[in-house]
């Protein structure tokens, strides 16, 4: 087990293609950290640089106290689990798990002890004499994990290991990986494009885009207090709703106007905007509200508050059991989704959506516009009713 350090790491591919830019990150000993982002964001390149499968253009990577920039992959004391399992089809499960140890010249008795130990942890004891073709996708993935853990490395690297599994197996295997990490307490770097995996697995999550770390924090902090619009829109299913508009003053109150809605904003929001260096009158912003921040009824049975609701036409309804997703089209042509309690509702029905103002964010314009209301959200100074 060991810490993994990135110090000003840069990766440029031929043709001057920048894949990773000035990466500074410390992964603590025994931490499970997830790199997440859209295709081409640099997450897999980052993992491959740790593994030694990609050369570093600039910077330093340390595993423990050792600089590994020029250390061959086999000497880095890491174990990697790939998306495609990479099992030897002609070998049994036992031999697949033992193969790497055999190449290292480890005594047969110790090899057997490690394989049996890993098989017990992963529930593979009854499958050791089978070959990969006789296994399900989930079982093959467990064998690939077993082949990694028998090495007892300083760090595990996972490159989208669950993407080939069906939805049910992904959920089951995800839980197994989390239990495994708790039991082994080995430093783990996990790459995925699946935000649900990132949120459920990581002690911390690193959100990447265009080769840059946009935010690194615990899953809940990233979800509740995103630093910019990209992070806010990337994490969350369904994603955050955005309205483009401006801040207005009216009768001593502050409002957001845009996309066919007008919402009265808490004083703490306006104070944060002003402290961020933006005027609170006439400034262009994007308002973000997560689907669960909308409801068909006022919060907690309270009376409807002025400036905290708006009307739209529900055009698509997706039942989810105890909840349902209601889709509406905004006046500016965007799609809004509200995740609300399930109740009878028909398409093309006019509805009133009530807003939990504690879940409203204001962002600067642009893809990576910063969250202007972050100080108010982090300090918890918002009035739960949203009164100014």
Coordinates of C-alpha atoms in Angstrom, one line a residue:
X1 CA 0.0 0.0 0.0
X2 CA 1.2 3.5 -0.8
X3 CA 0.3 7.1 -1.7
X4 CA 0.3 8.1 -5.3
X5 CA 1.4 11.6 -6.1
X6 CA 1.0 13.6 -9.4
X7 CA 3.2 16.7 -9.5
X8 CA 2.6 19.1 -12.5
X9 CA 2.0 16.1 -14.8
X10 CA 1.5 16.8 -18.5
X11 CA 0.8 14.4 -21.3
X12 CA 1.0 15.6 -25.0
X13 CA 0.5 13.1 -27.8
X14 CA 2.0 13.5 -31.3
X15 CA 0.5 16.3 -33.2
X16 CA 0.6 18.5 -30.1
X17 CA -2.6 16.9 -28.7
X18 CA -2.8 17.9 -25.1
X19 CA -4.4 15.0 -23.1
X20 CA -3.5 16.0 -19.5
X21 CA -2.5 19.4 -18.3
X22 CA -0.7 20.3 -15.1
X23 CA -2.2 17.6 -13.0
X24 CA -1.5 17.9 -9.3
X25 CA -3.1 15.3 -7.1
X26 CA -2.3 13.2 -4.1
X27 CA -4.1 9.9 -3.6
X28 CA -3.8 8.9 0.0
X29 CA -2.8 5.5 1.3
X30 CA -5.7 3.0 1.1
X31 CA -8.0 5.6 -0.5
X32 CA -10.4 4.7 -3.3
X33 CA -10.4 7.5 -5.8
X34 CA -12.4 7.7 -9.0
X35 CA -11.5 9.6 -12.1
X36 CA -14.6 10.5 -14.1
X37 CA -15.4 12.5 -17.1
X38 CA -16.6 12.4 -20.7
X39 CA -14.6 10.6 -23.4
X40 CA -11.4 12.3 -24.2
X41 CA -11.1 14.1 -20.8
X42 CA -7.8 12.5 -19.9
X43 CA -8.9 10.1 -17.2
X44 CA -7.7 6.9 -18.9
X45 CA -4.4 8.6 -20.0
X46 CA -3.8 9.5 -16.3
X47 CA -4.3 5.9 -15.3
X48 CA -2.0 4.6 -18.0
X49 CA 0.7 7.0 -16.9
X50 CA 0.5 5.6 -13.4
X51 CA 0.7 2.1 -14.9
X52 CA 3.7 3.0 -17.1
X53 CA 1.8 2.3 -20.3
X54 CA 2.1 5.9 -21.3
X55 CA 5.2 8.1 -21.0
X56 CA 4.9 11.4 -19.1
X57 CA 5.7 14.5 -21.1
X58 CA 6.4 16.7 -18.1
X59 CA 6.1 16.3 -14.3
X60 CA 6.6 13.6 -11.7
X61 CA 4.6 10.6 -10.6
X62 CA 5.5 9.0 -7.3
X63 CA 4.2 5.7 -5.8
X64 CA 5.1 5.9 -2.2
X65 CA 8.4 7.7 -2.0
X66 CA 9.7 6.4 -5.3
X67 CA 9.6 8.4 -8.5
X68 CA 8.3 6.0 -11.2
X69 CA 8.6 8.1 -14.4
X70 CA 11.1 5.8 -15.9
X71 CA 10.3 2.6 -14.0
X72 CA 9.0 -0.3 -16.3
X73 CA 5.4 -1.3 -15.6
X74 CA 6.3 -4.7 -14.2
X75 CA 8.5 -3.0 -11.5
X76 CA 5.9 -0.4 -10.3
X77 CA 4.2 -2.7 -7.8
X78 CA 0.8 -2.0 -9.2
X79 CA -1.9 -4.3 -10.6
X80 CA -4.3 -3.3 -13.3
X81 CA -7.8 -4.6 -14.2
X82 CA -8.9 -3.9 -17.7
X83 CA -12.3 -3.4 -19.4
X84 CA -12.0 -6.6 -21.5
X85 CA -10.9 -9.0 -18.7
X86 CA -7.9 -10.2 -20.8
X87 CA -8.1 -13.8 -19.5
X88 CA -6.2 -16.6 -21.1
X89 CA -9.0 -18.7 -22.7
X90 CA -7.0 -22.0 -22.6
X91 CA -6.2 -21.7 -18.9
X92 CA -8.4 -22.5 -16.0
X93 CA -9.5 -19.9 -13.5
X94 CA -6.8 -21.2 -11.1
X95 CA -4.1 -20.9 -13.7
X96 CA -5.2 -17.5 -14.9
X97 CA -4.9 -16.2 -11.3
X98 CA -1.6 -17.9 -10.7
X99 CA 0.1 -17.1 -14.0
X100 CA 1.6 -13.7 -12.9
X101 CA 3.0 -15.2 -9.7
X102 CA 4.5 -18.1 -11.6
X103 CA 6.3 -15.7 -13.9
X104 CA 7.8 -14.0 -10.9
X105 CA 9.2 -17.3 -9.7
X106 CA 7.2 -17.5 -6.6
X107 CA 7.2 -20.8 -4.7
X108 CA 4.3 -23.1 -5.7
X109 CA 3.0 -23.3 -2.1
X110 CA 2.8 -19.6 -1.7
X111 CA 1.1 -19.3 -5.2
X112 CA -1.5 -21.8 -4.0
X113 CA -2.1 -20.0 -0.7
X114 CA -2.6 -16.6 -2.5
X115 CA -5.0 -18.1 -5.2
X116 CA -7.1 -19.9 -2.6
X117 CA -7.2 -16.7 -0.5
X118 CA -8.4 -14.6 -3.4
X119 CA -10.9 -17.2 -4.5
X120 CA -12.4 -17.3 -1.0
X121 CA -12.7 -13.5 -1.0
X122 CA -14.3 -13.3 -4.4
X123 CA -16.5 -16.4 -4.2
X124 CA -14.6 -18.3 -6.9
X125 CA -13.7 -21.5 -4.9
X126 CA -16.2 -23.6 -6.9
X127 CA -14.9 -22.2 -10.3
X128 CA -11.2 -22.7 -10.0
X129 CA -11.1 -25.6 -12.5
X130 CA -13.4 -24.0 -15.1
X131 CA -12.1 -22.1 -18.2
X132 CA -13.3 -18.6 -19.0
X133 CA -15.8 -19.7 -21.7
X134 CA -17.7 -21.5 -19.0
X135 CA -18.1 -18.4 -16.9
X136 CA -20.6 -15.6 -16.9
X137 CA -19.5 -12.0 -17.5
X138 CA -19.6 -11.2 -13.8
X139 CA -17.6 -14.3 -13.0
X140 CA -14.9 -13.4 -15.6
X141 CA -14.6 -10.0 -14.1
X142 CA -14.1 -11.4 -10.6
X143 CA -11.4 -13.7 -12.0
X144 CA -9.7 -10.6 -13.5
X145 CA -9.9 -8.9 -10.1
X146 CA -8.6 -12.0 -8.5
X147 CA -5.6 -12.1 -10.8
X148 CA -4.8 -8.6 -9.6
X149 CA -5.3 -9.0 -5.9
X150 CA -3.1 -12.2 -5.6
X151 CA -0.2 -10.0 -6.4
X152 CA -0.9 -7.9 -3.2
X153 CA 0.3 -4.7 -4.9
X154 CA 0.8 -1.2 -3.6
X155 CA -2.0 0.1 -5.7
X156 CA -4.9 -1.2 -7.9
X157 CA -5.8 0.4 -11.2
X158 CA -9.2 -0.2 -12.7
X159 CA -9.9 0.9 -16.2
X160 CA -13.7 0.9 -16.7
X161 CA -13.9 -2.7 -15.5
X162 CA -17.7 -2.9 -15.4
X163 CA -18.7 -1.4 -18.7
X164 CA -19.1 -4.8 -20.4
X165 CA -21.6 -6.1 -17.8
X166 CA -25.4 -5.7 -17.9
X167 CA -27.1 -3.3 -15.6
X168 CA -27.9 -5.8 -12.8
X169 CA -24.4 -7.3 -12.8
X170 CA -22.8 -3.8 -12.8
X171 CA -24.7 -3.0 -9.6
X172 CA -23.8 -6.3 -7.9
X173 CA -20.1 -6.2 -9.0
X174 CA -19.9 -2.6 -7.9
X175 CA -21.0 -3.6 -4.4
X176 CA -18.4 -6.5 -4.4
X177 CA -15.6 -4.0 -5.3
X178 CA -16.6 -1.7 -2.5
X179 CA -16.6 -4.6 0.0
X180 CA -13.3 -5.8 -1.4
X181 CA -11.7 -2.4 -0.9
X182 CA -12.9 -2.2 2.7
X183 CA -11.4 -5.6 3.4
X184 CA -8.0 -5.1 1.6
X185 CA -7.6 -1.3 2.2
X186 CA -5.3 -1.0 -0.8
X187 CA -4.8 2.3 -2.6
X188 CA -7.2 2.2 -5.6
X189 CA -7.5 4.4 -8.7
X190 CA -10.7 3.7 -10.7
X191 CA -11.6 5.2 -14.1
X192 CA -15.1 5.4 -15.4
X193 CA -17.4 7.5 -17.5
X194 CA -20.4 6.3 -15.4
X195 CA -21.2 9.0 -12.8
X196 CA -23.3 6.5 -10.7
X197 CA -20.2 4.3 -10.3
X198 CA -18.1 7.4 -9.4
X199 CA -20.6 8.5 -6.8
X200 CA -21.1 5.1 -5.2
X201 CA -17.5 3.8 -5.2
X202 CA -15.2 6.8 -4.5
X203 CA -13.9 8.1 -1.2
X204 CA -13.2 11.1 -3.4
X205 CA -14.1 11.8 -7.0
X206 CA -12.0 13.6 -9.5
X207 CA -14.1 15.2 -12.3
X208 CA -12.0 15.9 -15.4
X209 CA -12.6 17.7 -18.7
X210 CA -10.3 18.8 -21.5
X211 CA -7.3 17.3 -19.6
X212 CA -7.9 19.4 -16.5
X213 CA -9.2 18.5 -13.0
X214 CA -12.4 20.5 -12.6
X215 CA -13.1 19.4 -9.0
X216 CA -11.8 16.9 -6.6
X217 CA -13.8 16.2 -3.5
X218 CA -16.1 13.7 -1.7
X219 CA -19.1 12.6 -3.9
X220 CA -21.6 14.5 -1.8
X221 CA -19.6 17.7 -1.7
X222 CA -19.3 17.6 -5.5
X223 CA -22.9 16.9 -6.0
X224 CA -24.2 19.5 -3.5
X225 CA -21.5 22.2 -4.1
X226 CA -20.2 21.9 -7.7
X227 CA -17.5 24.5 -8.4
X228 CA -18.6 25.2 -11.9
X229 CA -21.3 24.6 -14.4
X230 CA -19.5 21.7 -16.1
X231 CA -19.3 19.7 -12.8
X232 CA -22.9 20.6 -11.9
X233 CA -24.2 19.4 -15.3
X234 CA -22.0 16.3 -15.5
X235 CA -22.8 14.7 -12.1
X236 CA -26.4 13.8 -11.5
X237 CA -29.0 11.6 -13.2
X238 CA -31.1 13.2 -14.6
X239 CA -28.7 16.1 -15.0
X240 CA -29.1 19.5 -13.5
X241 CA -31.6 21.9 -15.2
X242 CA -30.2 25.2 -16.5
X243 CA -31.9 28.5 -17.3
X244 CA -30.1 31.4 -19.0
X245 CA -31.1 34.8 -17.8
X246 CA -30.3 37.9 -15.7
X247 CA -30.5 39.1 -12.1
X248 CA -33.1 41.8 -11.5
X249 CA -34.1 44.1 -8.6
X250 CA -37.7 44.8 -7.9
X251 CA -39.1 46.5 -4.8
X252 CA -36.0 45.7 -2.7
X253 CA -36.0 42.0 -3.7
X254 CA -33.7 40.2 -6.1
X255 CA -35.0 37.9 -8.8
X256 CA -33.7 35.6 -11.5
X257 CA -35.5 36.1 -14.9
X258 CA -35.0 33.9 -17.9
X259 CA -36.2 30.9 -19.8
X260 CA -39.8 31.8 -19.0
X261 CA -39.3 31.7 -15.2
X262 CA -39.0 34.4 -12.5
X263 CA -37.7 33.3 -9.1
X264 CA -37.0 35.4 -6.0
X265 CA -33.5 34.7 -4.7
X266 CA -32.3 34.4 -1.1
X267 CA -30.2 37.3 0.2
X268 CA -27.3 34.9 0.8
X269 CA -27.2 34.1 -3.0
X270 CA -27.0 37.8 -3.9
X271 CA -24.4 38.4 -1.3
X272 CA -22.3 35.6 -2.7
X273 CA -22.7 36.9 -6.2
X274 CA -21.6 40.4 -5.2
X275 CA -18.6 39.0 -3.2
X276 CA -17.6 37.1 -6.3
X277 CA -17.2 40.4 -8.1
X278 CA -20.4 40.4 -10.1
X279 CA -23.0 43.1 -9.9
X280 CA -26.3 41.8 -8.7
X281 CA -28.4 44.0 -11.1
X282 CA -28.6 43.1 -14.8
X283 CA -25.7 40.6 -14.7
X284 CA -26.1 37.5 -17.0
X285 CA -26.1 34.2 -15.2
X286 CA -27.2 30.6 -15.6
X287 CA -29.5 29.3 -12.9
X288 CA -29.2 25.6 -12.1
X289 CA -31.6 23.5 -10.2
X290 CA -31.4 19.7 -9.8
X291 CA -34.5 17.6 -10.7
X292 CA -35.1 16.7 -7.1
X293 CA -35.1 20.4 -6.2
X294 CA -38.5 20.7 -7.9
X295 CA -41.8 19.4 -6.5
X296 CA -45.5 19.4 -7.4
X297 CA -46.4 20.6 -3.9
X298 CA -44.8 23.3 -1.6
X299 CA -42.1 21.9 0.7
X300 CA -43.1 20.2 3.9
X301 CA -46.8 21.1 3.6
X302 CA -46.0 24.8 3.8
X303 CA -48.0 27.4 1.9
X304 CA -46.7 28.4 -1.6
X305 CA -44.2 31.2 -1.3
X306 CA -44.3 34.1 -3.9
X307 CA -41.5 33.8 -6.4
X308 CA -40.8 30.2 -5.7
X309 CA -42.8 28.4 -8.4
X310 CA -43.6 28.5 -12.1
X311 CA -46.0 26.7 -14.5
X312 CA -45.2 24.5 -17.4
X313 CA -46.8 21.8 -19.5
X314 CA -45.7 18.2 -18.7
X315 CA -45.1 16.4 -22.0
X316 CA -43.4 13.2 -20.9
X317 CA -43.9 11.3 -17.6
X318 CA -41.6 8.4 -16.6
X319 CA -42.8 6.4 -13.6
X320 CA -40.0 5.1 -11.4
X321 CA -42.1 3.5 -8.6
X322 CA -42.3 5.8 -5.6
X323 CA -41.1 8.7 -7.8
X324 CA -41.5 9.9 -11.4
X325 CA -39.6 12.0 -13.8
X326 CA -41.6 14.8 -15.4
X327 CA -40.2 16.4 -18.6
X328 CA -41.3 19.8 -19.8
X329 CA -40.1 22.1 -22.5
X330 CA -39.0 25.6 -21.4
X331 CA -39.8 28.8 -23.4
X332 CA -36.2 29.0 -24.7
X333 CA -36.4 25.6 -26.2
X334 CA -34.5 23.7 -23.5
X335 CA -35.7 20.5 -21.7
X336 CA -36.5 20.6 -18.0
X337 CA -36.9 17.5 -15.8
X338 CA -38.4 17.3 -12.3
X339 CA -38.0 14.2 -10.2
X340 CA -41.1 14.3 -8.0
X341 CA -43.3 12.0 -5.9
X342 CA -45.4 9.6 -8.0
X343 CA -49.0 10.7 -8.4
X344 CA -51.6 10.6 -11.2
X345 CA -50.4 12.9 -14.0
X346 CA -51.3 13.0 -17.7
X347 CA -49.1 14.2 -20.6
X348 CA -49.9 17.7 -21.8
X349 CA -51.2 18.6 -18.4
X350 CA -50.4 22.1 -17.0
X351 CA -48.5 21.8 -13.8
X352 CA -47.0 24.1 -11.2
X353 CA -43.4 23.3 -10.1
X354 CA -42.3 24.5 -6.7
X355 CA -38.6 25.3 -6.2
X356 CA -36.5 24.4 -3.1
X357 CA -34.4 27.6 -3.1
X358 CA -31.7 25.9 -1.0
X359 CA -30.9 23.8 -4.1
X360 CA -30.6 26.7 -6.5
X361 CA -27.2 27.6 -8.0
X362 CA -26.1 30.6 -10.0
X363 CA -23.3 30.2 -12.5
X364 CA -21.3 32.6 -14.7
X365 CA -22.0 32.2 -18.4
X366 CA -20.1 29.6 -20.3
X367 CA -19.4 25.9 -20.2
X368 CA -17.0 26.2 -17.2
X369 CA -18.7 29.2 -15.6
X370 CA -17.9 29.3 -11.9
X371 CA -20.6 28.7 -9.2
X372 CA -21.2 32.2 -7.9
X373 CA -23.4 31.0 -5.0
X374 CA -20.9 28.4 -3.7
X375 CA -20.0 30.4 -0.5
X376 CA -23.7 30.5 0.5
X377 CA -24.2 26.8 -0.2
X378 CA -21.1 25.7 1.7
X379 CA -21.8 27.9 4.7
X380 CA -25.5 26.8 4.9
X381 CA -26.7 30.3 5.3
X382 CA -29.7 29.9 2.9
X383 CA -33.2 30.4 4.3
X384 CA -34.9 27.0 3.8
X385 CA -38.0 28.8 2.5
X386 CA -36.0 31.0 0.2
X387 CA -37.2 34.2 1.7
X388 CA -35.1 37.2 1.0

